[in-house]
CSV table of C-alpha atoms and ligand atoms in Angstrom, one decimal:
chain,number,residue,atom,x,y,z
A,1,UNK,CA,-13.4,20.1,-1.4
A,2,UNK,CA,-10.3,20.9,-1.2
A,3,UNK,CA,-7.4,19.3,0.2
A,4,UNK,CA,-5.3,20.3,3.1
A,5,UNK,CA,-2.2,19.3,5.2
A,6,UNK,CA,-2.7,17.4,8.2
A,7,UNK,CA,0.0,19.5,10.1
A,8,UNK,CA,-1.3,22.8,8.9
A,9,UNK,CA,-5.0,23.3,8.0
A,10,UNK,CA,-4.6,26.6,6.4
A,11,UNK,CA,-2.5,24.8,3.3
A,12,UNK,CA,-5.8,23.9,1.0
A,13,UNK,CA,-4.6,22.5,-2.5
A,14,UNK,CA,-6.8,21.2,-5.2
A,15,UNK,CA,-6.0,17.1,-6.1
A,16,UNK,CA,-4.1,17.8,-9.0
A,17,UNK,CA,-1.4,19.8,-6.7
A,18,UNK,CA,-1.8,17.6,-4.2
A,19,UNK,CA,-1.0,14.9,-6.1
A,20,UNK,CA,2.2,16.2,-7.9
A,21,UNK,CA,3.5,17.5,-4.9
A,22,UNK,CA,2.9,14.1,-2.8
A,23,UNK,CA,3.9,15.4,0.5
A,24,UNK,CA,3.1,19.2,1.9
A,25,UNK,CA,5.9,21.6,2.3
A,26,UNK,CA,5.8,21.7,6.0
A,27,UNK,CA,6.5,17.8,6.1
A,28,UNK,CA,2.3,16.7,6.9
A,29,UNK,CA,0.5,14.4,4.3
A,30,UNK,CA,-2.8,16.0,2.5
A,31,UNK,CA,-5.9,14.3,3.5
A,32,UNK,CA,-9.6,15.6,1.6
A,33,UNK,CA,-10.9,18.2,3.9
A,34,UNK,CA,-14.6,16.7,3.8
A,35,UNK,CA,-15.6,13.3,2.2
A,36,UNK,CA,-18.8,12.3,0.2
A,37,UNK,CA,-21.2,9.8,2.1
A,38,UNK,CA,-22.5,7.3,-0.4
A,39,UNK,CA,-26.3,6.7,0.0
A,40,UNK,CA,-28.6,3.5,-0.8
A,41,UNK,CA,-29.2,4.8,-3.7
A,42,UNK,CA,-25.4,5.0,-4.6
A,43,UNK,CA,-24.2,1.8,-3.8
A,44,UNK,CA,-27.4,0.2,-5.5
A,45,UNK,CA,-25.9,2.7,-8.9
A,46,UNK,CA,-22.5,1.3,-7.9
A,47,UNK,CA,-23.7,-2.7,-7.5
A,48,UNK,CA,-24.8,-2.5,-11.3
A,49,UNK,CA,-21.5,-1.4,-12.5
A,50,UNK,CA,-18.4,-2.4,-13.9
A,51,UNK,CA,-15.0,-1.8,-11.5
A,52,UNK,CA,-13.8,0.3,-13.9
A,53,UNK,CA,-17.1,2.3,-13.6
A,54,UNK,CA,-17.3,2.1,-9.9
A,55,UNK,CA,-13.3,3.3,-9.7
A,56,UNK,CA,-14.8,6.4,-12.0
A,57,UNK,CA,-18.0,7.1,-9.4
A,58,UNK,CA,-15.8,6.9,-6.7
A,59,UNK,CA,-12.8,8.4,-7.7
A,60,UNK,CA,-14.9,11.6,-9.6
A,61,UNK,CA,-15.6,13.0,-5.4
A,62,UNK,CA,-12.2,13.1,-4.8
A,63,UNK,CA,-10.0,14.3,-8.4
A,64,UNK,CA,-11.6,18.1,-7.4
A,65,UNK,CA,-10.0,19.6,-11.1
A,66,UNK,CA,-10.2,16.9,-13.2
A,67,UNK,CA,-12.5,17.1,-16.2
A,68,UNK,CA,-14.5,14.0,-16.4
A,69,UNK,CA,-13.5,13.2,-19.4
A,70,UNK,CA,-9.5,13.2,-17.9
A,71,UNK,CA,-10.6,10.8,-15.1
A,72,UNK,CA,-12.2,8.2,-18.0
A,73,UNK,CA,-8.9,8.7,-19.9
A,74,UNK,CA,-6.8,7.6,-16.4
A,75,UNK,CA,-9.0,4.7,-15.0
A,76,UNK,CA,-9.8,3.4,-18.5
A,77,UNK,CA,-6.2,3.6,-19.6
A,78,UNK,CA,-4.5,2.2,-15.7
A,79,UNK,CA,-7.6,-1.0,-15.7
A,80,UNK,CA,-7.9,-2.3,-19.1
A,81,UNK,CA,-5.6,-4.8,-20.1
A,82,UNK,CA,-2.8,-4.9,-17.0
A,83,UNK,CA,-5.6,-7.8,-14.8
A,84,UNK,CA,-5.3,-11.1,-15.5
A,85,UNK,CA,-9.4,-11.1,-15.0
A,86,UNK,CA,-12.0,-8.9,-16.2
A,87,UNK,CA,-12.5,-8.3,-12.3
A,88,UNK,CA,-9.5,-7.0,-11.3
A,89,UNK,CA,-10.3,-7.3,-7.3
A,90,UNK,CA,-12.0,-10.7,-7.2
A,91,UNK,CA,-13.2,-12.0,-3.8
A,92,UNK,CA,-12.9,-15.6,-3.5
A,93,UNK,CA,-14.8,-17.4,-0.3
A,94,UNK,CA,-13.1,-19.4,1.6
A,95,UNK,CA,-16.3,-20.6,3.8
A,96,UNK,CA,-16.9,-19.2,7.4
A,97,UNK,CA,-17.7,-16.3,6.2
A,98,UNK,CA,-14.4,-15.2,5.2
A,99,UNK,CA,-13.9,-13.6,2.2
A,100,UNK,CA,-10.4,-13.1,0.1
A,101,UNK,CA,-10.5,-9.9,-1.5
A,102,UNK,CA,-7.7,-10.9,-3.8
A,103,UNK,CA,-5.4,-7.9,-4.7
A,104,UNK,CA,-2.4,-9.5,-6.7
A,105,UNK,CA,-4.1,-9.9,-10.3
A,106,UNK,CA,-1.7,-7.0,-11.8
A,107,UNK,CA,1.1,-7.1,-13.5
A,108,UNK,CA,3.8,-7.5,-10.6
A,109,UNK,CA,1.8,-9.7,-8.2
A,110,UNK,CA,1.2,-7.5,-5.4
A,111,UNK,CA,-1.6,-5.4,-4.2
A,112,UNK,CA,0.2,-2.4,-5.0
A,113,UNK,CA,-0.8,-2.6,-8.8
A,114,UNK,CA,-4.1,-1.6,-8.4
A,115,UNK,CA,-2.5,2.0,-7.0
A,116,UNK,CA,0.1,1.7,-9.3
A,117,UNK,CA,-1.2,1.3,-12.8
A,118,UNK,CA,-3.3,4.4,-11.7
A,119,UNK,CA,-1.1,6.8,-10.6
A,120,UNK,CA,1.1,7.9,-13.6
A,121,UNK,CA,-2.5,9.0,-15.4
A,122,UNK,CA,-3.0,10.8,-12.1
A,123,UNK,CA,0.4,12.2,-11.8
A,124,UNK,CA,0.7,13.2,-15.7
A,125,UNK,CA,-2.4,14.9,-15.6
A,126,UNK,CA,-2.0,16.8,-12.7
A,127,UNK,CA,1.5,17.7,-13.2
A,128,UNK,CA,0.0,19.4,-16.8
A,129,UNK,CA,-2.4,21.0,-15.0
A,130,UNK,CA,-0.6,22.6,-12.2
A,131,UNK,CA,3.6,22.7,-13.6
A,132,UNK,CA,3.9,23.0,-16.9
A,133,UNK,CA,6.5,21.6,-18.7
A,134,UNK,CA,8.6,20.0,-15.8
A,135,UNK,CA,9.6,16.9,-15.8
A,136,UNK,CA,8.7,14.9,-12.8
A,137,UNK,CA,11.0,12.7,-10.6
A,138,UNK,CA,9.5,9.8,-8.8
A,139,UNK,CA,11.2,8.6,-5.9
A,140,UNK,CA,10.2,6.0,-4.1
A,141,UNK,CA,12.0,3.6,-1.2
A,142,UNK,CA,10.4,0.4,-1.1
A,143,UNK,CA,10.0,-2.6,1.4
A,144,UNK,CA,9.5,-4.6,-1.6
A,145,UNK,CA,6.4,-4.7,-3.8
A,146,UNK,CA,6.0,-0.9,-3.9
A,147,UNK,CA,9.1,-0.6,-5.9
A,148,UNK,CA,8.9,-3.2,-8.4
A,149,UNK,CA,4.7,-1.6,-8.8
A,150,UNK,CA,6.0,1.8,-9.3
A,151,UNK,CA,8.4,0.9,-11.8
A,152,UNK,CA,5.9,-1.0,-13.9
A,153,UNK,CA,3.5,2.0,-13.4
A,154,UNK,CA,5.9,4.5,-14.8
A,155,UNK,CA,8.1,2.6,-17.0
A,156,UNK,CA,8.1,4.9,-20.7
A,157,UNK,CA,6.0,7.2,-19.4
A,158,UNK,CA,6.8,10.3,-20.9
A,159,UNK,CA,8.1,13.3,-18.7
A,160,UNK,CA,9.1,11.1,-15.7
A,161,UNK,CA,12.3,9.5,-14.7
A,162,UNK,CA,12.0,7.1,-11.3
A,163,UNK,CA,14.3,6.4,-9.1
A,164,UNK,CA,14.0,3.6,-6.4
A,165,UNK,CA,15.2,2.8,-3.3
A,166,UNK,CA,15.3,-1.0,-1.2
A,167,UNK,CA,16.8,-2.4,2.1
A,168,UNK,CA,19.2,-5.0,-0.2
A,169,UNK,CA,18.2,-7.4,2.4
A,170,UNK,CA,14.7,-6.7,3.4
A,171,UNK,CA,13.4,-8.0,0.1
A,172,UNK,CA,12.8,-11.7,-0.9
A,173,UNK,CA,14.9,-13.7,-3.8
A,174,UNK,CA,11.9,-12.9,-6.4
A,175,UNK,CA,11.3,-9.1,-5.5
A,176,UNK,CA,14.7,-8.3,-5.7
A,177,UNK,CA,14.9,-9.6,-9.5
A,178,UNK,CA,11.7,-8.2,-10.2
A,179,UNK,CA,13.3,-4.4,-9.6
A,180,UNK,CA,16.6,-5.4,-10.4
A,181,UNK,CA,15.9,-6.7,-14.3
A,182,UNK,CA,13.2,-4.0,-14.5
A,183,UNK,CA,13.1,-2.4,-18.9
A,184,UNK,CA,12.5,0.9,-19.2
A,185,UNK,CA,14.6,4.6,-20.2
A,186,UNK,CA,13.7,6.2,-17.5
A,187,UNK,CA,14.0,4.1,-14.7
A,188,UNK,CA,17.1,3.5,-12.2
A,189,UNK,CA,17.0,0.7,-9.3
A,190,UNK,CA,19.4,1.1,-6.1
A,191,UNK,CA,20.1,-1.2,-3.2
A,192,UNK,CA,21.2,0.5,0.5
A,193,UNK,CA,22.4,-0.7,3.2
A,194,UNK,CA,19.8,-0.6,5.5
A,195,UNK,CA,16.3,-1.2,6.6
A,196,UNK,CA,13.5,-0.3,4.6
A,197,UNK,CA,12.7,3.4,7.4
A,198,UNK,CA,16.4,3.9,6.7
A,199,UNK,CA,15.0,4.1,3.1
A,200,UNK,CA,12.4,5.7,3.5
A,201,UNK,CA,14.0,8.5,5.8
A,202,UNK,CA,16.6,9.4,3.4
A,203,UNK,CA,14.1,9.9,0.3
A,204,UNK,CA,11.5,11.9,2.9
A,205,UNK,CA,15.1,14.1,3.8
A,206,UNK,CA,16.3,14.4,0.2
A,207,UNK,CA,12.0,15.0,-0.8
A,208,UNK,CA,12.2,17.9,2.1
A,209,UNK,CA,15.5,19.4,1.5
A,210,UNK,CA,15.0,22.9,-0.3
A,211,UNK,CA,18.5,23.5,-2.0
A,212,UNK,CA,17.9,20.1,-3.6
A,213,UNK,CA,14.5,20.7,-4.9
A,214,UNK,CA,15.9,24.4,-6.4
A,215,UNK,CA,18.8,22.6,-8.4
A,216,UNK,CA,15.7,20.6,-9.7
A,217,UNK,CA,14.2,23.1,-10.5
A,218,UNK,CA,16.6,24.6,-12.2
A,219,UNK,CA,17.1,21.6,-14.7
A,220,UNK,CA,13.1,21.9,-15.0
A,221,UNK,CA,12.5,18.9,-12.8
A,222,UNK,CA,10.3,18.8,-10.1
A,223,UNK,CA,9.9,15.3,-7.4
A,224,UNK,CA,6.9,13.4,-6.6
A,225,UNK,CA,6.4,10.5,-4.6
A,226,UNK,CA,4.7,6.9,-5.6
A,227,UNK,CA,5.4,6.0,-1.6
A,228,UNK,CA,1.9,5.9,0.0
A,229,UNK,CA,2.3,9.4,1.3
A,230,UNK,CA,1.1,10.5,-1.8
A,231,UNK,CA,-3.0,10.6,-2.0
A,232,UNK,CA,-3.0,9.2,-5.4
A,233,UNK,CA,-1.7,6.3,-4.0
A,234,UNK,CA,-4.4,6.1,-1.6
A,235,UNK,CA,-7.6,7.2,-3.7
A,236,UNK,CA,-7.3,3.8,-5.7
A,237,UNK,CA,-7.3,1.9,-2.2
A,238,UNK,CA,-10.5,3.2,-1.0
A,239,UNK,CA,-12.7,2.2,-4.4
A,240,UNK,CA,-11.5,-1.8,-3.7
A,241,UNK,CA,-12.9,-1.9,-0.4
A,242,UNK,CA,-16.7,0.0,-2.0
A,243,UNK,CA,-16.0,-2.4,-5.0
A,244,UNK,CA,-15.9,-5.7,-2.2
A,245,UNK,CA,-18.7,-4.2,0.0
A,246,UNK,CA,-20.8,-4.1,-4.0
A,247,UNK,CA,-19.6,-7.5,-5.0
A,248,UNK,CA,-20.8,-9.3,-1.5
A,249,UNK,CA,-24.5,-7.3,-1.8
A,250,UNK,CA,-24.3,-9.1,-5.3
A,251,UNK,CA,-23.1,-12.4,-4.1
A,252,UNK,CA,-26.1,-12.1,-1.4
A,253,UNK,CA,-23.6,-12.4,1.1
A,254,UNK,CA,-25.2,-11.7,5.2
A,255,UNK,CA,-24.0,-8.0,5.0
A,256,UNK,CA,-27.0,-7.3,7.5
A,257,UNK,CA,-24.7,-6.2,10.3
A,258,UNK,CA,-22.1,-4.6,8.2
A,259,UNK,CA,-18.7,-7.0,7.5
A,260,UNK,CA,-15.3,-6.9,8.9
A,261,UNK,CA,-11.5,-5.9,7.1
A,262,UNK,CA,-8.4,-7.5,8.3
A,263,UNK,CA,-5.6,-6.1,6.6
A,264,UNK,CA,-1.9,-7.2,6.8
A,265,UNK,CA,-0.7,-3.6,7.9
A,266,UNK,CA,2.9,-2.0,7.0
A,267,UNK,CA,2.7,1.3,6.2
A,268,UNK,CA,-0.9,1.7,7.2
A,269,UNK,CA,-1.9,2.7,3.9
A,270,UNK,CA,-4.5,0.0,2.8
A,271,UNK,CA,-5.8,-0.3,6.1
A,272,UNK,CA,-6.4,3.7,6.3
A,273,UNK,CA,-7.8,3.6,2.6
A,274,UNK,CA,-10.4,0.5,4.6
A,275,UNK,CA,-11.0,3.3,7.8
A,276,UNK,CA,-12.0,5.9,4.7
A,277,UNK,CA,-14.2,3.7,2.6
A,278,UNK,CA,-16.5,3.4,6.0
A,279,UNK,CA,-16.3,7.0,6.5
A,280,UNK,CA,-17.8,7.0,3.2
A,281,UNK,CA,-20.8,5.2,4.0
A,282,UNK,CA,-19.6,1.5,3.6
A,283,UNK,CA,-21.1,-1.2,6.4
A,284,UNK,CA,-17.6,-2.3,8.0
A,285,UNK,CA,-17.9,-3.5,11.5
A,286,UNK,CA,-13.8,-3.5,13.3
A,287,UNK,CA,-11.1,-3.0,11.4
A,288,UNK,CA,-8.6,-5.6,12.2
A,289,UNK,CA,-5.4,-4.5,12.1
A,290,UNK,CA,-2.3,-7.6,11.3
A,291,UNK,CA,0.9,-6.9,12.1
A,292,UNK,CA,3.7,-9.3,11.9
A,293,UNK,CA,6.9,-9.1,14.5
A,294,UNK,CA,7.5,-6.1,14.2
A,295,UNK,CA,4.0,-5.2,15.9
A,296,UNK,CA,4.7,-1.6,16.7
A,297,UNK,CA,1.0,-0.6,15.5
A,298,UNK,CA,-0.2,-4.0,17.6
A,299,UNK,CA,1.2,-1.9,20.6
A,300,UNK,CA,-0.6,1.6,19.7
A,301,UNK,CA,-3.8,0.6,19.2
A,302,UNK,CA,-3.7,-2.1,22.8
A,303,UNK,CA,-2.0,0.9,24.6
A,304,UNK,CA,-2.3,3.9,22.6
A,305,UNK,CA,1.6,4.7,22.7
A,306,UNK,CA,3.2,4.9,19.4
A,307,UNK,CA,7.2,3.5,20.2
A,308,UNK,CA,9.5,2.5,17.4
A,309,UNK,CA,12.5,2.5,19.9
A,310,UNK,CA,12.8,-1.7,19.8
A,311,UNK,CA,14.7,-4.0,17.6
A,312,UNK,CA,13.9,-4.5,13.9
A,313,UNK,CA,12.7,-7.6,12.4
A,314,UNK,CA,13.7,-9.2,9.3
A,315,UNK,CA,10.5,-11.5,8.4
A,316,UNK,CA,9.4,-13.6,5.8
A,317,UNK,CA,6.6,-10.7,5.6
A,318,UNK,CA,8.9,-7.9,4.2
A,319,UNK,CA,6.6,-5.7,2.9
A,320,UNK,CA,5.4,-5.1,6.4
A,321,UNK,CA,8.9,-4.8,8.1
A,322,UNK,CA,8.1,-1.5,8.9
A,323,UNK,CA,8.3,0.7,12.5
A,324,UNK,CA,7.4,4.2,11.0
A,325,UNK,CA,4.4,3.6,9.9
A,326,UNK,CA,3.8,6.8,7.5
A,327,UNK,CA,0.1,6.7,6.8
A,328,UNK,CA,-1.1,6.6,10.6
A,329,UNK,CA,-0.3,10.2,10.3
A,330,UNK,CA,-3.6,10.7,8.0
A,331,UNK,CA,-5.8,8.6,10.8
A,332,UNK,CA,-4.2,10.7,13.7
A,333,UNK,CA,-5.8,13.6,12.1
A,334,UNK,CA,-9.3,11.9,11.6
A,335,UNK,CA,-8.7,10.4,15.5
A,336,UNK,CA,-8.3,14.1,16.5
A,337,UNK,CA,-11.1,15.5,14.3
A,338,UNK,CA,-8.6,17.5,12.4
A,339,UNK,CA,-6.4,19.0,14.7
A,340,UNK,CA,-3.9,19.6,13.0
A,341,UNK,CA,-1.7,20.8,16.1
A,342,UNK,CA,-1.8,17.5,17.4
A,343,UNK,CA,-1.2,16.1,15.0
A,344,UNK,CA,2.5,18.0,14.2
A,345,UNK,CA,3.4,18.0,18.0
A,346,UNK,CA,2.9,13.8,17.4
A,347,UNK,CA,4.8,13.9,14.5
A,348,UNK,CA,7.6,15.7,16.3
A,349,UNK,CA,7.8,13.7,19.4
A,350,UNK,CA,8.2,10.7,17.3
A,351,UNK,CA,10.9,12.5,15.3
A,352,UNK,CA,12.5,13.8,18.5
A,353,UNK,CA,12.3,10.4,20.7
A,354,UNK,CA,10.9,8.1,18.0
A,355,UNK,CA,7.3,8.2,20.4
A,356,UNK,CA,4.5,9.9,21.4
A,357,UNK,CA,1.2,8.8,23.4
A,358,UNK,CA,-2.5,9.9,22.3
A,359,UNK,CA,-5.0,11.5,24.4
A,360,UNK,CA,-7.7,9.2,26.0
A,361,UNK,CA,-10.5,10.4,23.8
A,362,UNK,CA,-8.4,8.8,20.6
A,363,UNK,CA,-7.7,6.5,22.6
A,364,UNK,CA,-11.5,5.7,23.0
A,365,UNK,CA,-12.1,6.5,19.1
A,366,UNK,CA,-8.9,3.5,18.1
A,367,UNK,CA,-10.5,1.2,20.5
A,368,UNK,CA,-13.9,1.3,19.0
A,369,UNK,CA,-12.5,1.2,15.6
A,370,UNK,CA,-10.0,-1.0,15.4
A,371,UNK,CA,-8.5,-4.2,16.4
A,372,UNK,CA,-4.7,-5.1,16.9
A,373,UNK,CA,-3.0,-8.5,16.1
A,374,UNK,CA,0.2,-9.9,15.6
A,375,UNK,CA,2.4,-13.1,14.6
A,376,UNK,CA,5.5,-14.5,14.0
A,377,UNK,CA,7.1,-16.1,11.3
A,378,UNK,CA,6.6,-19.9,12.8
A,379,UNK,CA,2.6,-19.1,13.2
A,380,UNK,CA,2.7,-17.2,9.6
A,381,UNK,CA,4.5,-20.5,8.3
A,382,UNK,CA,1.9,-22.5,10.1
A,383,UNK,CA,-1.3,-20.6,8.5
A,384,UNK,CA,0.0,-20.8,5.6
A,385,UNK,CA,0.1,-25.0,5.9
A,386,UNK,CA,-3.2,-24.9,7.7
A,387,UNK,CA,-5.3,-23.1,5.7
A,388,UNK,CA,-4.3,-24.7,2.4
A,389,UNK,CA,-4.8,-28.7,3.9
A,390,UNK,CA,-8.3,-27.2,5.4
A,391,UNK,CA,-9.4,-24.7,2.8
A,392,UNK,CA,-6.9,-25.7,0.0
A,393,UNK,CA,-6.7,-22.2,-0.5
A,394,UNK,CA,-2.6,-21.1,-0.7
A,395,UNK,CA,-2.1,-18.1,0.1
A,396,UNK,CA,1.1,-15.6,1.0
A,397,UNK,CA,2.7,-14.5,4.1
A,398,UNK,CA,1.6,-11.3,4.5
A,399,UNK,CA,-2.1,-12.8,3.9
A,400,UNK,CA,-1.4,-15.0,6.5
A,401,UNK,CA,-0.4,-12.9,9.0
A,402,UNK,CA,-4.2,-12.0,8.6
A,403,UNK,CA,-5.7,-14.8,8.7
A,404,UNK,CA,-3.8,-15.8,11.6
A,405,UNK,CA,-4.6,-12.3,13.2
A,406,UNK,CA,-8.2,-13.0,12.4
A,407,UNK,CA,-8.7,-16.2,14.0
A,408,UNK,CA,-7.0,-14.5,17.0
A,409,UNK,CA,-10.1,-11.7,17.0
A,410,UNK,CA,-12.2,-14.3,16.4
A,411,UNK,CA,-11.4,-16.3,19.8
A,412,UNK,CA,-11.2,-13.4,21.7
A,413,UNK,CA,-14.3,-11.8,20.6
A,414,UNK,CA,-16.3,-14.3,19.1
A,415,UNK,CA,-17.3,-11.8,16.5
A,416,UNK,CA,-18.7,-13.8,13.3
A,417,UNK,CA,-19.6,-11.3,11.1
A,418,UNK,CA,-18.8,-12.1,7.6
A,419,UNK,CA,-15.2,-10.7,6.8
A,420,UNK,CA,-13.2,-9.7,4.4
A,421,UNK,CA,-9.6,-10.4,4.3
A,422,UNK,CA,-7.1,-8.8,2.2
A,423,UNK,CA,-4.9,-10.6,0.1
A,424,UNK,CA,-2.0,-8.8,-1.1
A,425,UNK,CA,0.6,-10.7,-2.5
A,426,UNK,CA,0.9,-13.9,-4.9
A,427,UNK,CA,2.2,-16.6,-2.7
A,428,UNK,CA,4.7,-17.1,-5.8
A,429,UNK,CA,6.4,-14.1,-5.2
A,430,UNK,CA,7.0,-15.9,-1.6
A,431,UNK,CA,7.7,-18.9,-3.2
A,432,UNK,CA,10.2,-20.5,-0.9
A,433,UNK,CA,8.8,-19.7,2.4
A,434,UNK,CA,4.9,-21.0,1.2
A,435,UNK,CA,6.6,-23.7,-0.4
A,436,UNK,CA,8.3,-24.6,3.2
A,437,UNK,CA,5.4,-24.1,4.6
A,438,UNK,CA,3.1,-26.8,3.0
A,439,UNK,CA,5.8,-29.5,1.8
A,440,UNK,CA,8.8,-31.0,2.6
A,441,UNK,CA,10.3,-30.9,-0.4
A,442,UNK,CA,13.3,-28.7,-0.9
A,443,UNK,CA,14.2,-27.1,-4.3
A,444,UNK,CA,17.6,-25.3,-4.9
A,445,UNK,CA,16.7,-22.0,-6.7
A,446,UNK,CA,13.9,-19.5,-6.4
A,447,UNK,CA,12.3,-21.0,-9.6
A,448,UNK,CA,12.7,-24.2,-9.2
A,449,UNK,CA,10.5,-23.4,-5.0
A,450,UNK,CA,8.2,-22.0,-7.7
A,451,UNK,CA,8.1,-24.8,-9.9
A,452,UNK,CA,7.6,-27.4,-7.1
A,453,UNK,CA,5.0,-25.2,-5.5
A,454,UNK,CA,3.0,-25.8,-8.5
A,455,UNK,CA,3.5,-29.3,-8.1
A,456,UNK,CA,2.8,-29.7,-4.4
A,457,UNK,CA,0.0,-27.3,-4.7
A,458,UNK,CA,-1.5,-27.9,-8.3
A,459,UNK,CA,-1.7,-24.0,-8.4
A,460,UNK,CA,-0.9,-21.9,-11.5
A,461,UNK,CA,2.5,-19.8,-10.9
A,462,UNK,CA,1.5,-15.7,-12.8
A,463,UNK,CA,3.1,-15.6,-15.8
A,464,UNK,CA,4.9,-12.5,-14.6
A,465,UNK,CA,6.8,-14.5,-12.1
A,466,UNK,CA,7.2,-17.1,-14.5
A,467,UNK,CA,8.6,-14.8,-17.2
A,468,UNK,CA,11.2,-13.5,-14.7
A,469,UNK,CA,13.1,-16.4,-14.9
A,470,UNK,CA,14.8,-15.1,-18.7
A,471,UNK,CA,14.4,-11.6,-17.0
A,472,UNK,CA,18.1,-10.0,-17.8
A,473,UNK,CA,19.8,-7.7,-14.6
A,474,UNK,CA,20.4,-4.4,-14.8
A,475,UNK,CA,21.0,-3.2,-11.9
A,476,UNK,CA,23.3,-4.7,-9.3
A,477,UNK,CA,25.6,-3.1,-6.1
A,478,UNK,CA,24.3,-1.7,-3.1
A,479,UNK,CA,25.4,1.8,-1.8
A,480,UNK,CA,25.9,3.5,1.8
A,481,UNK,CA,22.5,5.0,2.9
A,482,UNK,CA,24.5,8.8,3.5
A,483,UNK,CA,25.4,8.3,-0.4
A,484,UNK,CA,21.5,8.2,-1.5
A,485,UNK,CA,21.4,12.0,-2.8
A,486,UNK,CA,24.4,11.3,-4.8
A,487,UNK,CA,22.6,8.5,-6.6
A,488,UNK,CA,19.9,10.5,-7.1
A,489,UNK,CA,21.8,13.1,-9.1
A,490,UNK,CA,23.9,10.7,-10.7
A,491,UNK,CA,20.5,9.0,-12.4
A,492,UNK,CA,19.2,12.2,-13.4
A,493,UNK,CA,22.5,13.6,-14.9
A,494,UNK,CA,22.5,17.0,-12.9
A,495,UNK,CA,25.3,17.9,-10.9
B,1,PLP,C1,2.8,-3.2,1.0
B,1,PLP,C2,2.6,-4.2,1.5
B,1,PLP,C3,1.8,-5.0,2.5
B,1,PLP,C4,1.4,-3.6,3.7
B,1,PLP,O1,0.6,-2.4,2.8
B,1,PLP,P1,0.4,-0.8,3.8
B,1,PLP,O2,-0.3,0.0,2.9
B,1,PLP,O3,1.9,0.0,3.5
B,1,PLP,O4,-0.1,-1.3,5.4
B,1,PLP,C5,1.0,-6.0,2.9
B,1,PLP,N1,1.3,-6.4,1.8
B,1,PLP,C6,1.5,-6.9,1.1
B,1,PLP,C7,2.0,-8.3,0.2
B,1,PLP,C8,2.6,-5.9,0.3
B,1,PLP,O5,3.0,-5.7,-0.5
């Protein structure tokens, strides 16, 4: 297998090239040209394995130019010691056939760790193969969780620099503190005046600017991306859906009619990984796409029209405050039967007019695969309170959106199959909102919120959150979005 660009299939590269480059030169995203389909025998084997062994089994199908030793080194390095349980992605059964896939037991308490603990290994191994000696410069635009997870993953990794841009008013206080206090000699964090889409658009522009690329090359540097446009982010996410299926089987759950997956969605990376797992043979039924008030994807799934020309809302689930879902491009490539011309046209329509419409054929496939729903902040907080009271399960604001949309789905369709809900962050990352949802008590500071939440719910805050209270802020201030490039050159100390 090889990787091709979603906008030009004649561009063919290996895994190492796709991962070290991040994005194709004409702006398309790299996707595998074929997918392994696992047999019953494969699943039986994987069911008996540890998470690390499962990850190696799955990833060896994607890392076509990595040796078995390299894959072993990368996967073991990523998942040994960095997660607070034997099992990095455990399932919690909360009754009514609902299994929470808890993806927040890593160092930054959000699901991004599952991919971003591994990406630095994949990237540095790739770079050794394809761009010997060049320093890798990671540029990240973040709506909160990616930034910290990437900083943590790349912190002091030799021959890398990492620069993170986040919208100054678009992240939670805890997320901001996590990033602003990041340690490491090779890290740089910058708040911009604007929203996530501004940050993402700015980063994409810097990435695809040939003059900038040239200047980096003169300094023996090369850009890469830790955003989910990088295939190295997506592949590790496929693993946990496959692993979840093995766990359901091991636990004797009813998967005779398959199981549904619900994903709180922003950039469409996580739910796309679930789709790929389905394509690789996991018996997933509906892919339920849950959005907050920024419901551009709900409308897209229901109407077949993607239209970003709408108000942007800052919500209590900030990691989903996104109007341009980058990874939808990969889904469109799938849905169109790998039609690169059609994808390129839709993406250029999106860039020009902020919208595109899919063909009837694609719309029919969307109806078959997906169900889309959304809820606002009030419903999100009500859901946190209800689930805590009725099931004694405390979830974060993003996961609550998924739980709420799942209830809507069940009510409308009556489909009560076994279900996996992606639980994407620790409730303590959004302590104030979660506390408001379960109690009338009020606290003054963010860490008082954490303590109060712990008292009220009789749950423990994760150690990395507690440790933040004494962290020293290293990065302050904010910049205009037009000056992002200056910040990049400043951080890299080049003119
Ligand atoms: C990033 C994030 C999401 C959205 O995931 P996408 O892959 O961008 O769709 C949802 N919840 C949390 C907590 C996140 O950090």
